[in-house]
Amino acid sequence: MEKIEHTTVTTNGIKMHVASIGSGPIILFLHGFPELWYTWRHQLLSLSSLGYRCVAPDLRGYGDSDAPPSPESYTVFHIVGDLVGLLDALGVDKVFLVGHDWGAMIAWNFCLFRPDRIKALVNLSIPYHPRNPKVKTVDGYRALFGDDFYICRFQ
């Protein structure tokens, strides 16, 4: 893991910690909750050895990335905006996108908002579920899974 480089990128008004390794086509990895870039350490090492540049940020509010104090600063628009800014800072037009758990939800929205920046998507553990504008997301989870569902519990 000593070969993984750690940098800080200024994007969308925050400083984002980014772990990366390798060269070639870029794979962008999005971690779940409550995780960090470290979730992807094995994939970064393995896929970089196959000729890919692997990039795994700590998303907004996680790890060594900035955590704005206002809850209003954590919309999907902010987080996708952070990622678009990251791609711009790296000088990358399109990426292979990989998401897990909460990162998969971000990945679905990234593809919806900016399909021009994505070559392909691989998501783990979360199927696509379109937003229902008549039901608040947390209320929907609470109705389906109860108060003990981790997303409801942490509200």
PDB file of C-alpha atoms in Angstrom:
ATOM      1  CA  MET A   1       0.000   0.000   0.000  1.00  0.00           C
ATOM      2  CA  GLU A   2       3.026   2.230   0.182  1.00  0.00           C
ATOM      3  CA  LYS A   3       2.686   2.757  -3.578  1.00  0.00           C
ATOM      4  CA  ILE A   4      -0.701   4.480  -3.208  1.00  0.00           C
ATOM      5  CA  GLU A   5      -0.319   8.257  -3.482  1.00  0.00           C
ATOM      6  CA  HIS A   6      -2.316  10.626  -1.299  1.00  0.00           C
ATOM      7  CA  THR A   7      -3.143  14.135  -2.473  1.00  0.00           C
ATOM      8  CA  THR A   8      -5.596  16.890  -1.699  1.00  0.00           C
ATOM      9  CA  VAL A   9      -7.677  18.402  -4.502  1.00  0.00           C
ATOM     10  CA  THR A  10      -9.672  21.618  -4.176  1.00  0.00           C
ATOM     11  CA  THR A  11     -13.088  21.043  -5.718  1.00  0.00           C
ATOM     12  CA  ASN A  12     -16.502  22.649  -5.438  1.00  0.00           C
ATOM     13  CA  GLY A  13     -15.518  24.718  -2.401  1.00  0.00           C
ATOM     14  CA  ILE A  14     -13.940  21.888  -0.373  1.00  0.00           C
ATOM     15  CA  LYS A  15     -10.601  20.155  -0.045  1.00  0.00           C
ATOM     16  CA  MET A  16     -10.936  16.497  -0.965  1.00  0.00           C
ATOM     17  CA  HIS A  17      -8.488  13.778   0.036  1.00  0.00           C
ATOM     18  CA  VAL A  18      -7.718  11.461  -2.875  1.00  0.00           C
ATOM     19  CA  ALA A  19      -5.855   8.142  -2.941  1.00  0.00           C
ATOM     20  CA  SER A  20      -4.599   7.044  -6.361  1.00  0.00           C
ATOM     21  CA  ILE A  21      -2.241   4.660  -8.075  1.00  0.00           C
ATOM     22  CA  GLY A  22      -1.335   3.553 -11.583  1.00  0.00           C
ATOM     23  CA  SER A  23      -1.639   4.915 -15.085  1.00  0.00           C
ATOM     24  CA  GLY A  24      -3.995   4.301 -17.966  1.00  0.00           C
ATOM     25  CA  PRO A  25      -7.795   4.527 -18.170  1.00  0.00           C
ATOM     26  CA  ILE A  26      -9.235   5.868 -14.914  1.00  0.00           C
ATOM     27  CA  ILE A  27     -11.471   3.974 -12.536  1.00  0.00           C
ATOM     28  CA  LEU A  28     -13.145   6.189  -9.921  1.00  0.00           C
ATOM     29  CA  PHE A  29     -14.190   4.356  -6.749  1.00  0.00           C
ATOM     30  CA  LEU A  30     -16.906   5.743  -4.426  1.00  0.00           C
ATOM     31  CA  HIS A  31     -17.017   4.390  -0.872  1.00  0.00           C
ATOM     32  CA  GLY A  32     -20.078   3.585   1.188  1.00  0.00           C
ATOM     33  CA  PHE A  33     -21.208   4.564   4.680  1.00  0.00           C
ATOM     34  CA  PRO A  34     -19.352   4.842   6.995  1.00  0.00           C
ATOM     35  CA  GLU A  35     -16.248   4.136   4.955  1.00  0.00           C
ATOM     36  CA  LEU A  36     -13.244   5.840   3.344  1.00  0.00           C
ATOM     37  CA  TRP A  37     -10.973   5.449   0.301  1.00  0.00           C
ATOM     38  CA  TYR A  38      -9.400   2.604   2.300  1.00  0.00           C
ATOM     39  CA  THR A  39     -12.362   0.374   1.431  1.00  0.00           C
ATOM     40  CA  TRP A  40     -10.910   0.092  -2.065  1.00  0.00           C
ATOM     41  CA  ARG A  41      -7.225  -0.532  -1.185  1.00  0.00           C
ATOM     42  CA  HIS A  42      -7.154  -4.071  -2.585  1.00  0.00           C
ATOM     43  CA  GLN A  43      -8.951  -3.087  -5.798  1.00  0.00           C
ATOM     44  CA  LEU A  44      -6.632  -0.086  -6.266  1.00  0.00           C
ATOM     45  CA  LEU A  45      -3.546  -2.282  -6.052  1.00  0.00           C
ATOM     46  CA  SER A  46      -4.965  -5.090  -8.181  1.00  0.00           C
ATOM     47  CA  LEU A  47      -6.468  -3.021 -10.997  1.00  0.00           C
ATOM     48  CA  SER A  48      -3.543  -0.613 -11.175  1.00  0.00           C
ATOM     49  CA  SER A  49      -1.295  -3.627 -11.836  1.00  0.00           C
ATOM     50  CA  LEU A  50      -3.508  -4.375 -14.869  1.00  0.00           C
ATOM     51  CA  GLY A  51      -2.941  -0.971 -16.453  1.00  0.00           C
ATOM     52  CA  TYR A  52      -5.590   1.256 -14.880  1.00  0.00           C
ATOM     53  CA  ARG A  53      -5.271   4.492 -12.965  1.00  0.00           C
ATOM     54  CA  CYS A  54      -7.321   3.945  -9.825  1.00  0.00           C
ATOM     55  CA  VAL A  55      -8.690   6.918  -7.890  1.00  0.00           C
ATOM     56  CA  ALA A  56     -10.555   6.703  -4.577  1.00  0.00           C
ATOM     57  CA  PRO A  57     -11.512   9.908  -2.757  1.00  0.00           C
ATOM     58  CA  ASP A  58     -12.788  10.390   0.746  1.00  0.00           C
ATOM     59  CA  LEU A  59     -16.184  11.864  -0.109  1.00  0.00           C
ATOM     60  CA  ARG A  60     -17.413  15.142   1.382  1.00  0.00           C
ATOM     61  CA  GLY A  61     -17.646  14.848   5.166  1.00  0.00           C
ATOM     62  CA  TYR A  62     -15.510  11.693   5.388  1.00  0.00           C
ATOM     63  CA  GLY A  63     -11.917  11.011   6.392  1.00  0.00           C
ATOM     64  CA  ASP A  64      -9.446  13.703   5.427  1.00  0.00           C
ATOM     65  CA  SER A  65     -11.860  15.560   3.121  1.00  0.00           C
ATOM     66  CA  ASP A  66     -13.540  18.726   4.347  1.00  0.00           C
ATOM     67  CA  ALA A  67     -16.776  18.413   6.307  1.00  0.00           C
ATOM     68  CA  PRO A  68     -18.866  21.568   5.893  1.00  0.00           C
ATOM     69  CA  PRO A  69     -20.917  22.204   9.050  1.00  0.00           C
ATOM     70  CA  SER A  70     -24.276  22.831   7.346  1.00  0.00           C
ATOM     71  CA  PRO A  71     -26.477  19.802   6.584  1.00  0.00           C
ATOM     72  CA  GLU A  72     -27.625  21.661   3.464  1.00  0.00           C
ATOM     73  CA  SER A  73     -24.074  21.220   2.101  1.00  0.00           C
ATOM     74  CA  TYR A  74     -24.548  17.468   1.645  1.00  0.00           C
ATOM     75  CA  THR A  75     -27.071  17.190  -1.165  1.00  0.00           C
ATOM     76  CA  VAL A  76     -26.419  14.816  -4.026  1.00  0.00           C
ATOM     77  CA  PHE A  77     -25.851  17.909  -6.172  1.00  0.00           C
ATOM     78  CA  HIS A  78     -22.973  18.969  -3.920  1.00  0.00           C
ATOM     79  CA  ILE A  79     -21.404  15.525  -3.868  1.00  0.00           C
ATOM     80  CA  VAL A  80     -21.695  14.947  -7.616  1.00  0.00           C
ATOM     81  CA  GLY A  81     -20.359  18.486  -8.061  1.00  0.00           C
ATOM     82  CA  ASP A  82     -17.343  17.533  -5.937  1.00  0.00           C
ATOM     83  CA  LEU A  83     -16.698  14.563  -8.205  1.00  0.00           C
ATOM     84  CA  VAL A  84     -17.066  16.543 -11.423  1.00  0.00           C
ATOM     85  CA  GLY A  85     -14.594  19.054  -9.979  1.00  0.00           C
ATOM     86  CA  LEU A  86     -12.258  16.187  -9.089  1.00  0.00           C
ATOM     87  CA  LEU A  87     -12.340  14.929 -12.678  1.00  0.00           C
ATOM     88  CA  ASP A  88     -11.673  18.451 -13.921  1.00  0.00           C
ATOM     89  CA  ALA A  89      -8.734  18.830 -11.511  1.00  0.00           C
ATOM     90  CA  LEU A  90      -7.317  15.519 -12.754  1.00  0.00           C
ATOM     91  CA  GLY A  91      -7.799  16.589 -16.377  1.00  0.00           C
ATOM     92  CA  VAL A  92     -10.054  13.615 -17.077  1.00  0.00           C
ATOM     93  CA  ASP A  93     -13.049  13.660 -19.420  1.00  0.00           C
ATOM     94  CA  LYS A  94     -14.607  10.254 -18.640  1.00  0.00           C
ATOM     95  CA  VAL A  95     -14.141   7.511 -16.060  1.00  0.00           C
ATOM     96  CA  PHE A  96     -15.183   4.000 -15.285  1.00  0.00           C
ATOM     97  CA  LEU A  97     -17.256   4.493 -12.128  1.00  0.00           C
ATOM     98  CA  VAL A  98     -17.532   1.987  -9.275  1.00  0.00           C
ATOM     99  CA  GLY A  99     -19.771   2.583  -6.248  1.00  0.00           C
ATOM    100  CA  HIS A 100     -20.588   0.649  -3.109  1.00  0.00           C
ATOM    101  CA  ASP A 101     -23.511   1.163  -0.717  1.00  0.00           C
ATOM    102  CA  TRP A 102     -24.039   4.914  -0.278  1.00  0.00           C
ATOM    103  CA  GLY A 103     -21.363   5.476  -2.929  1.00  0.00           C
ATOM    104  CA  ALA A 104     -23.561   3.472  -5.306  1.00  0.00           C
ATOM    105  CA  MET A 105     -26.422   5.905  -4.704  1.00  0.00           C
ATOM    106  CA  ILE A 106     -24.061   8.764  -5.538  1.00  0.00           C
ATOM    107  CA  ALA A 107     -22.877   6.866  -8.624  1.00  0.00           C
ATOM    108  CA  TRP A 108     -26.436   6.408  -9.940  1.00  0.00           C
ATOM    109  CA  ASN A 109     -27.021  10.135  -9.624  1.00  0.00           C
ATOM    110  CA  PHE A 110     -23.646  10.984 -11.163  1.00  0.00           C
ATOM    111  CA  CYS A 111     -24.692   8.945 -14.214  1.00  0.00           C
ATOM    112  CA  LEU A 112     -28.088  10.680 -14.347  1.00  0.00           C
ATOM    113  CA  PHE A 113     -26.700  14.214 -13.948  1.00  0.00           C
ATOM    114  CA  ARG A 114     -23.517  13.881 -15.996  1.00  0.00           C
ATOM    115  CA  PRO A 115     -23.652  10.889 -18.363  1.00  0.00           C
ATOM    116  CA  ASP A 116     -21.102  12.695 -20.517  1.00  0.00           C
ATOM    117  CA  ARG A 117     -18.443  12.020 -17.838  1.00  0.00           C
ATOM    118  CA  ILE A 118     -19.030   8.260 -17.428  1.00  0.00           C
ATOM    119  CA  LYS A 119     -17.737   5.402 -19.622  1.00  0.00           C
ATOM    120  CA  ALA A 120     -19.385   2.628 -17.609  1.00  0.00           C
ATOM    121  CA  LEU A 121     -20.846   1.974 -14.174  1.00  0.00           C
ATOM    122  CA  VAL A 122     -20.394  -0.912 -11.765  1.00  0.00           C
ATOM    123  CA  ASN A 123     -22.398  -0.722  -8.548  1.00  0.00           C
ATOM    124  CA  LEU A 124     -22.235  -3.045  -5.575  1.00  0.00           C
ATOM    125  CA  SER A 125     -25.028  -3.776  -3.088  1.00  0.00           C
ATOM    126  CA  ILE A 126     -27.529  -1.078  -4.105  1.00  0.00           C
ATOM    127  CA  PRO A 127     -29.930  -1.390  -7.053  1.00  0.00           C
ATOM    128  CA  TYR A 128     -31.154   1.712  -8.815  1.00  0.00           C
ATOM    129  CA  HIS A 129     -34.209   3.125  -7.108  1.00  0.00           C
ATOM    130  CA  PRO A 130     -35.611   6.345  -8.593  1.00  0.00           C
ATOM    131  CA  ARG A 131     -36.560   9.134  -6.252  1.00  0.00           C
ATOM    132  CA  ASN A 132     -40.248   9.467  -5.428  1.00  0.00           C
ATOM    133  CA  PRO A 133     -40.933  13.212  -5.063  1.00  0.00           C
ATOM    134  CA  LYS A 134     -43.999  12.458  -2.937  1.00  0.00           C
ATOM    135  CA  VAL A 135     -42.007  10.670  -0.217  1.00  0.00           C
ATOM    136  CA  LYS A 136     -38.971  11.951   1.662  1.00  0.00           C
ATOM    137  CA  THR A 137     -36.138   9.461   1.292  1.00  0.00           C
ATOM    138  CA  VAL A 138     -35.681   8.771   5.005  1.00  0.00           C
ATOM    139  CA  ASP A 139     -39.446   8.423   5.523  1.00  0.00           C
ATOM    140  CA  GLY A 140     -39.520   5.852   2.716  1.00  0.00           C
ATOM    141  CA  TYR A 141     -36.676   3.868   4.305  1.00  0.00           C
ATOM    142  CA  ARG A 142     -38.389   4.070   7.685  1.00  0.00           C
ATOM    143  CA  ALA A 143     -41.637   2.713   6.202  1.00  0.00           C
ATOM    144  CA  LEU A 144     -39.808  -0.154   4.483  1.00  0.00           C
ATOM    145  CA  PHE A 145     -37.204  -1.096   7.089  1.00  0.00           C
ATOM    146  CA  GLY A 146     -38.184   0.536  10.389  1.00  0.00           C
ATOM    147  CA  ASP A 147     -36.375   2.887  12.758  1.00  0.00           C
ATOM    148  CA  ASP A 148     -33.444   0.517  13.232  1.00  0.00           C
ATOM    149  CA  PHE A 149     -32.367   0.765   9.579  1.00  0.00           C
ATOM    150  CA  TYR A 150     -28.941   2.404   9.749  1.00  0.00           C
ATOM    151  CA  ILE A 151     -29.908   5.412   7.608  1.00  0.00           C
ATOM    152  CA  CYS A 152     -32.916   6.110   9.850  1.00  0.00           C
ATOM    153  CA  ARG A 153     -30.933   5.520  13.021  1.00  0.00           C
ATOM    154  CA  PHE A 154     -28.330   8.164  12.163  1.00  0.00           C
ATOM    155  CA  GLN A 155     -30.811  10.949  11.406  1.00  0.00           C
TER     156      GLN A 155
END
